[in-house]
Amino acid sequence: MRREIPLIITTVTGLVFAISYFIPHMPFGNSENIFGEWISIVQAFAIWLGVLNLVKVSIDKILSKKGDAYYSYIVIISLGIMLIVGFWDGLSGLYADPPYPVIDDSTSFYWIFKNIYTPLTSTMFAMLAFFVASASYRAFRARNFQATLLLIAGFFVMGGRVPLFDLMISGITDVPVFSHFADWIMTYPNTAGQRAIMIGIALGIMSSSLRIILGIERSHIGGKS
Amino acid sequence: MKNSLADRSSGGIICAALITIFFFSGPLHSQEDLVSLSVKKIAPPSSLLATDHKYDNGNSISLSWVPSIDDALMNNPIVAYKLYRSSNDTEPNLIAELPPGSSYFLDNGVSTDNSYSYSVSASTNAYEVLSNRTESITPQSEWINYNKKYLFLMVMIISGAIMYFIVSAKRGKELFVRKIAGLEAIDEAVGRATEMGRPIMYIPGIQDMDDVQTIASLTILGRITRTIAEYDSKIFMPVARSLVMTAARETIKASYQAASRPDSYSDDMVNYITDEQFGYVAHVNGLMVREKPATVFLLGAFFAESLILAETGNSIGAIQIAGTARPAQLPFFIAACDFTLIGEELFAASAYLSGEPMQLGSLKGQDVGKAIAMFFVLLGVLAATVSAAWDIELFNNLLDNLNELFS
């Protein structure tokens, strides 16, 4: 029964969703909203499982006194501070006259979010620029025919996206050749390739969904044996 | 001077007469009448039509109208069209404010239990003029959405083909499936980690269980962890969603049981980190650098973090197998990883790894869908090209029909 019940739930839910796409009448018509609300509720409860797991793992690391245990101190302390400040600001806002939300500009919670969390996030995101440079260096090495093609296409697209290349040939022609060619590459070969991948993905999702709905695909619950 | 005095006195008489008429002609009925005395009023929008939106759940009404004739003026006095809805003949409420030039609105805030009437006003900065109110209308809920009839037909044909090949495979028909390099390399990647005595890291993307890529990733996880359990290697899996953590633990546990190694399983293999994208990335990057896994799997839904994770994995010398159905992230994986499952290969992976005829049959069914897609793409290209170049009626009609079919 441990495997049959999830399979039955999956099959019924999958069929209801598939039917509701073509039958708008109740009870099918609203099923997407209903299931969406259920998912939100389940997610809201499941976050506690995640937080408890994070606390458990961090405490275990602190107790084991491994070399990287100081990260766990930071996690626990940060979690505690945000919980206390969040509850404090939330309750203060709730009973204020007029009430204000916890993300109001005046709250400490928002101050931490704006002045600590956001810069940290931006820092991580900014690292992407350096990774793009190193990955591009490897990708654009002309090792074989495909890589050479990629290098040429990349040269024209990058050249067309900045005014420098068109400026260099402005003495010969007024037509912005590089930007036109870059646009052509992006509009036709690139879009065609992306659409081909999208068609494949749509068919893959259909096939995968059918396997799961029909119970043929069971690897996520341990396979057939 | 005399003339000007005469003008002033005649002007005063006219004013007095107007004021007399104003006070003795009875009360004014509305603010609009007051407006009409002082400035030229704009024309109201006309022909407001409220119709039940077809083939829906009964939760929408389509509204269309002819904009005010003053809307097209150079110095357009109209700043907005305001839509009012009256439910069961109660007081009208403002439901939407639309920019000048608007002539259509879909009201999604209705139900089959009530009847509704509408009016629309053209609004200037000073006043607004209302159209006539529509007749009461009650939205209807339909059983079948005929707008999706062609899509339904396509789904039926492709699903039928998939089912046909599944049944054929079940009856023992030999099926050829092309080799997928990324999946062929899984055993080698797990074996390498075992030989090196280093762990395997599995990242299932950053989306929740309601994303089909995450589900596909967990089905692959089931296959891979079975191999890992058989090799008695070690896996760790940091996740960004607590529901994924719960589901992944169940998947891994079931795989360890299926490999007859339930004792080797531990809940600590899967850990929740945070829902925050870059907080998660920071943790995973740190973990990669400290633990130095021999193999990294990046299979699921990825966004801007794809390249940061893949490049960090590359920098520690891990063998990396990635896959996603997000076309924008595929170039990053191709540049930074050893093997990449492109789009549909992510969804085919579990079936491919199982080697079971029924699952492979479903992959063959997909090929029928691809053949249909290719046929229509070629037909569309032909029709569009001939239609544009020679304007032949047959191809014009074909193009129109194809547009209708896929719109």
XYZ file of C-alpha atoms in Angstrom:
632
model
C 0.000 0.000 0.000
C 2.955 2.319 0.616
C 3.498 2.474 -3.152
C -0.053 1.964 -4.387
C -1.575 4.956 -2.568
C 0.866 7.522 -4.043
C 0.347 5.949 -7.468
C -3.446 6.228 -7.172
C -3.206 9.849 -5.991
C -0.833 10.671 -8.867
C -3.065 9.023 -11.463
C -6.275 10.677 -10.244
C -4.679 14.126 -9.874
C -2.962 13.897 -13.250
C -6.169 12.904 -15.014
C -8.174 15.670 -13.303
C -5.602 18.250 -14.421
C -5.552 16.914 -17.991
C -9.356 16.918 -18.191
C -9.683 20.387 -16.639
C -7.590 21.824 -19.462
C -10.319 20.916 -21.954
C -13.433 20.962 -19.743
C -13.949 24.340 -18.074
C -17.174 23.348 -16.266
C -17.202 22.644 -12.541
C -15.869 20.587 -10.820
C -12.926 20.453 -13.272
C -12.774 24.143 -14.174
C -11.542 25.339 -10.821
C -9.292 22.392 -10.010
C -6.084 24.229 -10.893
C -6.869 26.970 -8.356
C -7.923 24.449 -5.714
C -4.788 22.335 -6.148
C -2.704 25.513 -6.261
C -4.086 26.514 -2.863
C -3.418 23.033 -1.468
C 0.169 23.205 -2.694
C 0.607 26.589 -0.993
C -0.752 25.190 2.273
C 1.468 22.099 2.102
C 4.483 24.278 1.269
C 3.745 26.566 4.227
C 3.777 23.606 6.612
C 6.727 21.944 4.891
C 8.921 25.005 5.457
C 9.015 24.026 9.138
C 10.484 20.665 8.171
C 13.153 22.507 6.235
C 13.943 24.967 9.032
C 14.078 22.196 11.644
C 16.414 20.220 9.398
C 18.656 23.251 8.934
C 18.814 23.826 12.707
C 19.501 20.131 13.376
C 22.318 19.941 10.816
C 23.865 23.186 12.085
C 23.732 22.094 15.738
C 25.220 18.709 14.806
C 28.109 20.491 13.093
C 28.682 22.774 16.082
C 28.709 19.779 18.437
C 31.084 17.845 16.179
C 33.520 20.839 16.336
C 34.641 20.355 12.752
C 36.742 23.015 11.029
C 33.814 24.622 9.243
C 31.562 24.719 12.325
C 31.752 28.532 12.461
C 29.444 28.680 9.431
C 26.847 26.896 11.520
C 27.214 29.472 14.305
C 26.473 32.184 11.728
C 23.427 30.264 10.453
C 21.940 29.750 13.923
C 22.625 33.313 15.090
C 21.250 34.851 11.858
C 18.178 32.648 11.989
C 17.552 33.608 15.618
C 17.994 37.347 14.975
C 15.651 37.329 11.973
C 13.017 35.326 13.887
C 13.095 37.676 16.877
C 13.157 40.874 14.817
C 10.498 39.544 12.454
C 8.095 38.573 15.240
C 8.771 41.807 17.137
C 8.166 44.042 14.100
C 5.242 41.932 12.938
C 3.440 42.153 16.261
C 4.289 45.851 16.723
C 2.843 46.595 13.292
C -0.229 44.503 13.929
C -1.217 46.398 17.088
C -0.104 49.865 15.900
C -2.599 52.566 14.962
C -2.721 52.531 11.960
C -1.320 48.992 11.505
C 1.693 48.540 9.233
C 3.213 45.452 7.598
C 6.476 43.826 8.707
C 8.109 44.878 5.414
C 7.282 48.549 6.041
C 10.209 50.928 5.405
C 10.387 51.847 9.088
C 10.877 48.332 10.504
C 14.211 46.847 11.590
C 13.277 43.717 9.651
C 13.176 45.724 6.437
C 16.405 47.525 7.369
C 18.210 44.184 7.710
C 16.668 42.985 4.460
C 17.683 46.131 2.577
C 21.138 46.701 4.052
C 22.437 43.187 4.682
C 20.484 40.636 2.703
C 20.210 42.583 -0.586
C 23.944 43.481 -0.837
C 24.895 39.865 -0.077
C 22.554 38.610 -2.799
C 23.866 41.175 -5.267
C 27.434 40.132 -4.471
C 26.683 36.505 -5.291
C 24.919 37.518 -8.484
C 27.815 39.779 -9.497
C 30.151 36.775 -9.420
C 28.277 35.556 -12.476
C 30.157 38.074 -14.638
C 33.518 36.441 -13.830
C 32.129 32.963 -14.381
C 30.722 34.026 -17.769
C 34.191 35.234 -18.753
C 35.919 31.979 -17.782
C 33.209 29.788 -19.354
C 33.258 31.850 -22.561
C 37.019 31.482 -22.823
C 36.666 27.683 -22.800
C 33.562 27.587 -25.022
C 35.012 29.838 -27.715
C 38.202 27.883 -28.291
C 38.076 26.684 -31.905
C 38.742 22.994 -31.195
C 36.433 21.578 -33.863
C 33.983 22.680 -36.542
C 31.054 23.333 -34.168
C 33.207 25.290 -31.725
C 34.595 27.367 -34.610
C 31.059 28.090 -35.793
C 30.145 29.138 -32.261
C 33.193 31.378 -32.105
C 32.284 33.112 -35.389
C 28.630 33.549 -34.394
C 29.702 34.820 -30.967
C 32.102 37.288 -32.570
C 29.367 38.799 -34.746
C 26.691 38.824 -32.016
C 28.987 40.460 -29.471
C 30.313 42.858 -32.097
C 26.801 43.803 -33.123
C 25.648 44.421 -29.572
C 28.178 47.231 -29.003
C 28.547 50.346 -31.220
C 32.326 49.949 -31.643
C 32.245 47.558 -34.617
C 29.739 49.612 -36.612
C 31.751 52.727 -35.767
C 34.883 51.101 -37.192
C 33.252 50.598 -40.596
C 31.350 53.896 -40.583
C 33.888 55.340 -43.061
C 33.054 52.619 -45.598
C 29.277 52.394 -45.192
C 26.506 54.044 -43.172
C 24.665 50.737 -42.839
C 25.171 49.223 -39.352
C 26.221 45.870 -40.800
C 27.311 44.278 -37.524
C 24.158 45.102 -35.563
C 21.968 43.963 -38.492
C 23.848 40.682 -38.756
C 23.694 40.178 -34.981
C 19.937 40.792 -35.083
C 19.595 38.337 -37.959
C 21.482 35.622 -36.024
C 19.346 36.196 -32.929
C 16.043 36.388 -34.834
C 16.395 33.436 -37.212
C 18.987 30.724 -36.414
C 18.800 31.323 -32.655
C 14.992 31.442 -32.479
C 14.687 28.389 -34.740
C 17.063 26.425 -32.501
C 15.268 27.494 -29.330
C 11.878 26.556 -30.779
C 13.136 23.133 -31.818
C 14.291 22.564 -28.247
C 10.942 23.831 -26.918
C 8.986 21.413 -29.148
C 11.149 18.554 -27.886
C 10.608 19.656 -24.285
C 6.823 19.799 -24.751
C 6.791 16.267 -26.173
C 9.134 15.083 -23.430
C 6.840 16.505 -20.747
C 3.847 14.788 -22.359
C 5.566 11.441 -22.532
C 6.992 11.746 -19.023
C 3.599 12.771 -17.616
C 1.885 9.835 -19.299
C 4.435 7.407 -17.841
C 3.912 8.817 -14.340
C 0.096 9.015 -14.606
C -0.130 5.452 -15.921
C 2.197 4.201 -13.197
C 4.812 2.972 -15.684
C 7.412 5.347 -14.251
C 7.972 4.445 -10.591
C 11.611 5.216 -10.000
C 10.723 8.103 -7.656
C 9.021 5.608 -5.364
C 11.692 2.942 -5.627
C 10.923 1.247 -8.940
C 8.898 -1.886 -9.531
C 10.681 -4.383 -7.358
C -15.356 104.543 -25.520
C -19.090 104.824 -26.096
C -19.093 101.651 -28.083
C -17.260 99.801 -25.379
C -19.684 101.085 -22.726
C -22.580 100.007 -24.900
C -20.952 96.597 -25.311
C -20.490 96.279 -21.578
C -24.086 97.235 -20.825
C -25.425 94.840 -23.469
C -23.135 92.124 -22.077
C -24.504 92.797 -18.603
C -28.082 92.494 -19.857
C -27.296 89.152 -21.517
C -25.683 87.901 -18.308
C -28.669 88.997 -16.242
C -30.991 87.271 -18.702
C -28.962 84.079 -18.533
C -28.921 84.149 -14.746
C -32.722 84.701 -14.726
C -33.191 81.761 -17.113
C -30.800 79.738 -14.983
C -32.757 80.279 -11.756
C -36.262 80.107 -13.172
C -35.909 77.239 -15.592
C -36.157 74.649 -12.785
C -33.476 72.569 -11.007
C -30.629 70.986 -12.947
C -30.640 67.206 -13.022
C -26.973 66.333 -12.900
C -23.419 67.503 -12.768
C -23.166 66.746 -16.471
C -25.766 69.414 -17.284
C -23.703 71.945 -15.365
C -20.694 70.920 -17.365
C -22.605 71.246 -20.634
C -23.403 74.887 -19.888
C -19.794 75.856 -19.343
C -17.778 73.727 -21.833
C -18.431 71.545 -24.820
C -18.880 68.033 -23.541
C -16.962 65.132 -25.043
C -19.000 62.400 -26.681
C -19.540 59.257 -24.608
C -18.372 55.824 -25.731
C -21.154 54.001 -27.570
C -22.448 50.546 -28.527
C -21.313 48.963 -25.279
C -21.836 45.228 -25.598
C -21.562 42.678 -22.786
C -21.400 39.047 -23.895
C -20.693 35.843 -22.066
C -17.091 34.826 -22.671
C -17.352 31.561 -24.560
C -16.036 28.190 -23.445
C -15.077 29.123 -19.931
C -15.963 28.297 -16.374
C -18.633 31.038 -16.238
C -16.202 33.403 -14.560
C -15.808 36.014 -17.285
C -17.794 38.436 -19.433
C -16.444 40.127 -22.561
C -17.072 43.847 -22.927
C -16.593 45.810 -26.123
C -17.506 49.359 -27.093
C -16.871 52.025 -29.681
C -14.542 54.655 -28.196
C -15.675 58.264 -27.937
C -15.269 60.181 -31.201
C -13.219 62.725 -29.231
C -10.677 60.004 -28.469
C -8.948 60.451 -31.797
C -8.329 64.191 -31.449
C -4.808 65.551 -31.471
C -5.089 67.074 -28.004
C -6.988 64.126 -26.655
C -9.108 65.326 -23.717
C -9.843 61.722 -22.643
C -7.514 60.392 -19.970
C -9.205 57.061 -19.275
C -12.176 54.802 -19.826
C -13.817 53.739 -16.586
C -15.815 50.546 -16.432
C -18.649 50.176 -13.941
C -20.330 46.908 -13.005
C -23.654 46.497 -11.304
C -24.299 43.111 -9.747
C -27.982 42.085 -9.464
C -29.085 45.715 -10.093
C -27.211 47.075 -7.105
C -25.152 50.300 -7.083
C -22.481 50.223 -9.860
C -18.860 49.819 -8.802
C -15.748 50.865 -10.656
C -13.980 47.681 -11.837
C -11.344 48.930 -14.232
C -9.678 52.038 -15.582
C -8.293 51.671 -19.092
C -6.108 53.953 -21.202
C -7.495 56.082 -24.082
C -8.115 54.069 -27.249
C -9.309 51.005 -25.338
C -12.357 49.240 -26.689
C -12.261 45.803 -25.039
C -12.122 44.366 -21.554
C -12.508 40.874 -20.135
C -14.153 40.957 -16.719
C -12.872 37.919 -14.792
C -14.515 38.822 -11.513
C -17.991 37.364 -12.134
C -19.801 34.159 -11.270
C -22.735 32.175 -12.627
C -24.771 32.952 -9.485
C -25.333 36.636 -10.325
C -26.446 38.790 -13.216
C -24.461 41.840 -14.241
C -24.944 45.052 -16.168
C -22.191 47.424 -17.260
C -21.556 50.990 -18.276
C -18.408 52.651 -19.519
C -17.452 56.288 -19.204
C -14.995 58.453 -21.093
C -13.164 60.431 -18.456
C -11.342 63.740 -18.759
C -9.406 65.439 -15.977
C -12.553 67.411 -15.045
C -15.526 65.147 -15.627
C -16.747 61.920 -17.184
C -19.561 61.020 -19.549
C -21.303 57.687 -19.252
C -22.514 55.348 -21.964
C -25.858 53.610 -21.756
C -26.030 50.720 -19.372
C -26.152 47.224 -20.903
C -28.895 44.689 -20.379
C -28.362 42.314 -17.460
C -26.325 39.278 -18.360
C -25.643 36.056 -16.451
C -22.411 34.241 -17.397
C -22.721 30.592 -18.391
C -20.358 27.742 -17.672
C -19.630 25.492 -20.658
C -18.694 21.824 -20.627
C -16.224 21.763 -23.483
C -13.671 24.349 -24.539
C -13.977 24.223 -28.314
C -11.142 26.744 -28.661
C -8.788 23.891 -27.815
C -10.264 21.312 -30.188
C -7.204 21.131 -32.437
C -4.887 20.933 -29.456
C -7.045 18.130 -28.057
C -6.756 16.305 -31.375
C -2.967 16.668 -31.345
C -2.748 15.470 -27.743
C -4.896 12.466 -28.595
C -2.756 11.543 -31.637
C 0.544 11.868 -29.759
C -0.780 10.147 -26.615
C -2.213 7.422 -28.832
C 1.195 6.965 -30.488
C 2.936 6.791 -27.098
C 0.390 4.233 -25.866
C 0.750 2.224 -29.078
C 4.513 1.930 -28.695
C 4.204 1.102 -24.986
C 1.823 -1.757 -25.816
C 4.046 -2.855 -28.743
C 7.079 -2.934 -26.470
C 5.119 -4.890 -23.873
C 4.366 -7.490 -26.558
C 8.072 -7.870 -27.189
C 8.710 -5.648 -30.221
C 12.356 -4.570 -30.493
C 12.761 -0.797 -30.253
C 15.782 1.248 -31.201
C 16.614 4.251 -29.025
C 19.653 6.367 -29.904
C 22.460 6.548 -27.372
C 22.513 9.580 -25.090
C 26.128 10.294 -24.141
C 25.282 12.037 -20.853
C 23.312 9.055 -19.614
C 25.840 6.520 -20.816
C 28.392 8.352 -18.650
C 26.437 7.999 -15.397
C 27.856 4.597 -14.443
C 31.352 5.822 -15.224
C 30.814 8.974 -13.168
C 29.530 7.022 -10.160
C 32.337 4.477 -10.544
C 34.924 7.252 -10.641
C 33.619 8.719 -7.383
C 33.725 5.254 -5.784
C 37.299 4.647 -6.896
C 38.432 8.057 -5.686
C 36.637 7.601 -2.367
C 34.952 10.938 -2.787
C 31.237 11.750 -2.590
C 28.704 12.488 -5.317
C 26.735 15.713 -5.232
C 23.230 15.880 -6.681
C 21.517 19.235 -7.259
C 17.852 18.996 -8.353
C 17.439 22.646 -9.398
C 15.858 25.356 -7.309
C 12.183 24.846 -8.094
C 9.565 23.063 -5.997
C 7.716 19.796 -6.567
C 5.101 21.534 -8.723
C 7.700 21.938 -11.487
C 7.852 19.043 -13.940
C 11.655 19.401 -14.219
C 12.023 18.730 -10.495
C 9.828 15.646 -10.832
C 11.933 14.465 -13.797
C 15.040 15.107 -11.734
C 13.747 12.947 -8.872
C 12.925 10.095 -11.240
C 16.545 10.231 -12.471
C 17.716 10.466 -8.861
C 15.912 7.193 -8.176
C 17.913 5.455 -10.914
C 21.245 7.033 -10.006
C 20.981 6.374 -6.270
C 20.282 2.737 -6.968
C 23.629 2.559 -8.753
C 25.257 4.550 -5.944
C 23.794 2.141 -3.375
C 25.073 -0.844 -5.341
C 28.556 0.693 -5.574
C 28.332 1.633 -1.884
C 29.343 5.160 -2.745
C 28.272 8.310 -0.886
C 25.786 10.948 -2.045
C 24.818 14.296 -0.601
C 22.075 16.507 -1.876
C 21.547 20.119 -0.773
C 18.055 21.317 -1.773
C 16.331 24.684 -1.965
C 12.786 23.511 -1.145
C 11.607 21.619 1.878
C 9.066 19.587 -0.117
C 11.843 18.493 -2.464
C 13.858 17.465 0.610
C 11.023 15.218 1.819
C 10.380 13.731 -1.635
C 14.094 13.190 -2.347
C 14.598 11.399 0.971
C 11.754 9.025 0.125
C 13.187 8.437 -3.363
C 16.692 7.717 -2.087
C 15.392 5.533 0.732
C 13.321 3.486 -1.742
C 16.350 3.097 -4.039
C 18.576 1.905 -1.190
C 15.887 -0.590 -0.214
C 15.574 -1.738 -3.835
C 19.370 -2.235 -3.922
C 19.114 -4.289 -0.687
C 21.171 -1.735 1.255
C 18.618 -0.057 3.535
C 21.195 0.232 6.346
C 23.390 2.500 4.244
C 20.638 5.080 3.892
C 20.636 8.159 6.115
C 18.331 11.215 6.214
C 21.487 13.357 6.317
C 22.044 12.624 2.626
C 19.464 15.293 1.791
C 19.528 18.672 3.491
C 17.395 21.749 3.142
C 19.434 24.949 2.816
C 17.221 27.920 1.947
C 14.577 28.969 -0.554
C 16.632 32.035 -1.441
C 18.355 31.593 -4.797
C 21.745 33.119 -4.054
C 21.828 32.033 -0.433
C 21.477 28.503 -1.760
C 24.186 29.108 -4.355
C 26.579 30.446 -1.709
C 26.065 27.340 0.425
C 26.394 24.872 -2.462
C 29.519 26.573 -3.782
C 31.100 26.473 -0.337
C 30.134 22.824 0.041
C 31.657 21.949 -3.338
C 34.933 23.639 -2.501
C 35.162 22.028 0.955
C 33.895 18.510 0.182
C 35.352 18.281 -3.346
C 32.841 15.777 -4.794
C 34.198 13.626 -7.614
C 30.902 13.847 -9.521
C 28.289 16.571 -9.656
C 24.817 16.108 -11.122
C 22.945 19.301 -11.991
C 19.557 18.063 -13.167
C 16.380 20.144 -12.908
C 15.169 23.727 -13.224
C 17.963 26.293 -13.057
C 18.107 30.032 -13.514
C 20.979 32.538 -13.132
C 22.750 30.236 -10.699
C 23.380 27.553 -13.349
C 26.736 28.904 -14.478
C 27.945 29.807 -10.979
C 27.342 26.224 -9.828
C 28.687 24.600 -12.989
C 31.853 26.723 -13.065
C 32.571 26.016 -9.402
C 32.143 22.292 -10.107
C 34.483 22.628 -13.049
C 37.086 24.433 -10.934
C 37.281 21.537 -8.439
C 37.767 19.020 -11.249
C 34.504 17.151 -10.749
C 32.960 15.223 -13.626
C 29.698 17.076 -14.260
C 26.474 15.830 -15.835
C 23.879 18.555 -16.239
C 20.422 18.817 -17.740
C 17.616 21.312 -17.839
C 14.572 22.202 -19.893
C 15.316 25.903 -19.739
C 16.833 26.810 -23.132
C 18.419 30.001 -21.756
C 20.568 28.004 -19.312
C 21.633 25.252 -21.708
C 24.595 27.175 -23.231
C 26.058 27.669 -19.743
C 25.855 23.982 -18.958
C 27.282 23.035 -22.346
C 30.216 25.410 -21.759
C 30.965 24.327 -18.185
C 29.916 20.657 -17.870
C 31.217 17.407 -19.323
C 27.808 16.155 -20.452
C 24.545 18.025 -20.904
C 21.050 16.611 -21.298
C 19.310 19.022 -23.653
C 15.606 19.640 -23.041
C 13.707 16.456 -23.834
C 16.684 14.265 -22.837
C 16.081 15.299 -19.230
C 12.584 13.832 -19.418
C 13.732 10.760 -21.338
C 16.598 10.026 -18.935
C 14.716 7.912 -16.420
C 13.097 5.779 -19.126
C 16.440 5.414 -20.911
C 18.274 4.378 -17.754
C 15.610 1.831 -16.820
C 16.018 -0.017 -20.122
C 12.493 -1.379 -19.603
C 10.734 -1.967 -22.938
C 7.534 -0.216 -21.817
C 9.398 2.935 -20.835
C 11.459 2.907 -24.009
C 8.196 2.526 -25.930
C 7.060 5.877 -24.575
C 10.208 7.452 -26.029
C 9.382 6.029 -29.458
C 5.914 7.563 -29.168
C 7.551 10.962 -28.768
C 9.164 10.505 -32.152
C 5.718 10.427 -33.774
C 5.060 13.821 -32.159
C 8.340 15.093 -33.565
C 7.449 13.813 -37.040
C 4.099 15.648 -36.863
C 5.836 18.827 -35.675
C 8.376 18.597 -38.516
C 5.621 18.071 -41.068
C 3.727 21.179 -39.949
C 6.901 23.275 -39.695
C 7.818 22.400 -43.294
C 4.236 22.973 -44.468
C 4.174 26.351 -42.696
C 7.504 27.418 -44.186
C 6.331 26.410 -47.662
C 2.958 28.153 -47.316
C 4.462 31.355 -45.877
C 7.201 31.516 -48.523
C 4.941 30.855 -51.542
C 2.249 33.141 -50.147
C 4.716 36.003 -49.647
C 6.514 35.522 -52.978
C 3.683 34.751 -55.406
C 0.438 35.451 -53.513
C -1.232 32.197 -54.628
C -4.704 31.792 -53.123
C -4.294 28.108 -52.295
C -1.201 28.832 -50.195
C -2.778 31.954 -48.684
C -5.692 29.810 -47.488
C -3.309 27.134 -46.263
C -1.396 29.729 -44.276
C -4.624 31.105 -42.771
C -5.731 27.592 -41.798
C -2.352 26.836 -40.207
C -2.510 30.101 -38.286
C -5.967 29.185 -37.016
C -4.802 25.684 -36.134
C -1.914 26.858 -33.978
C -3.250 30.128 -32.582
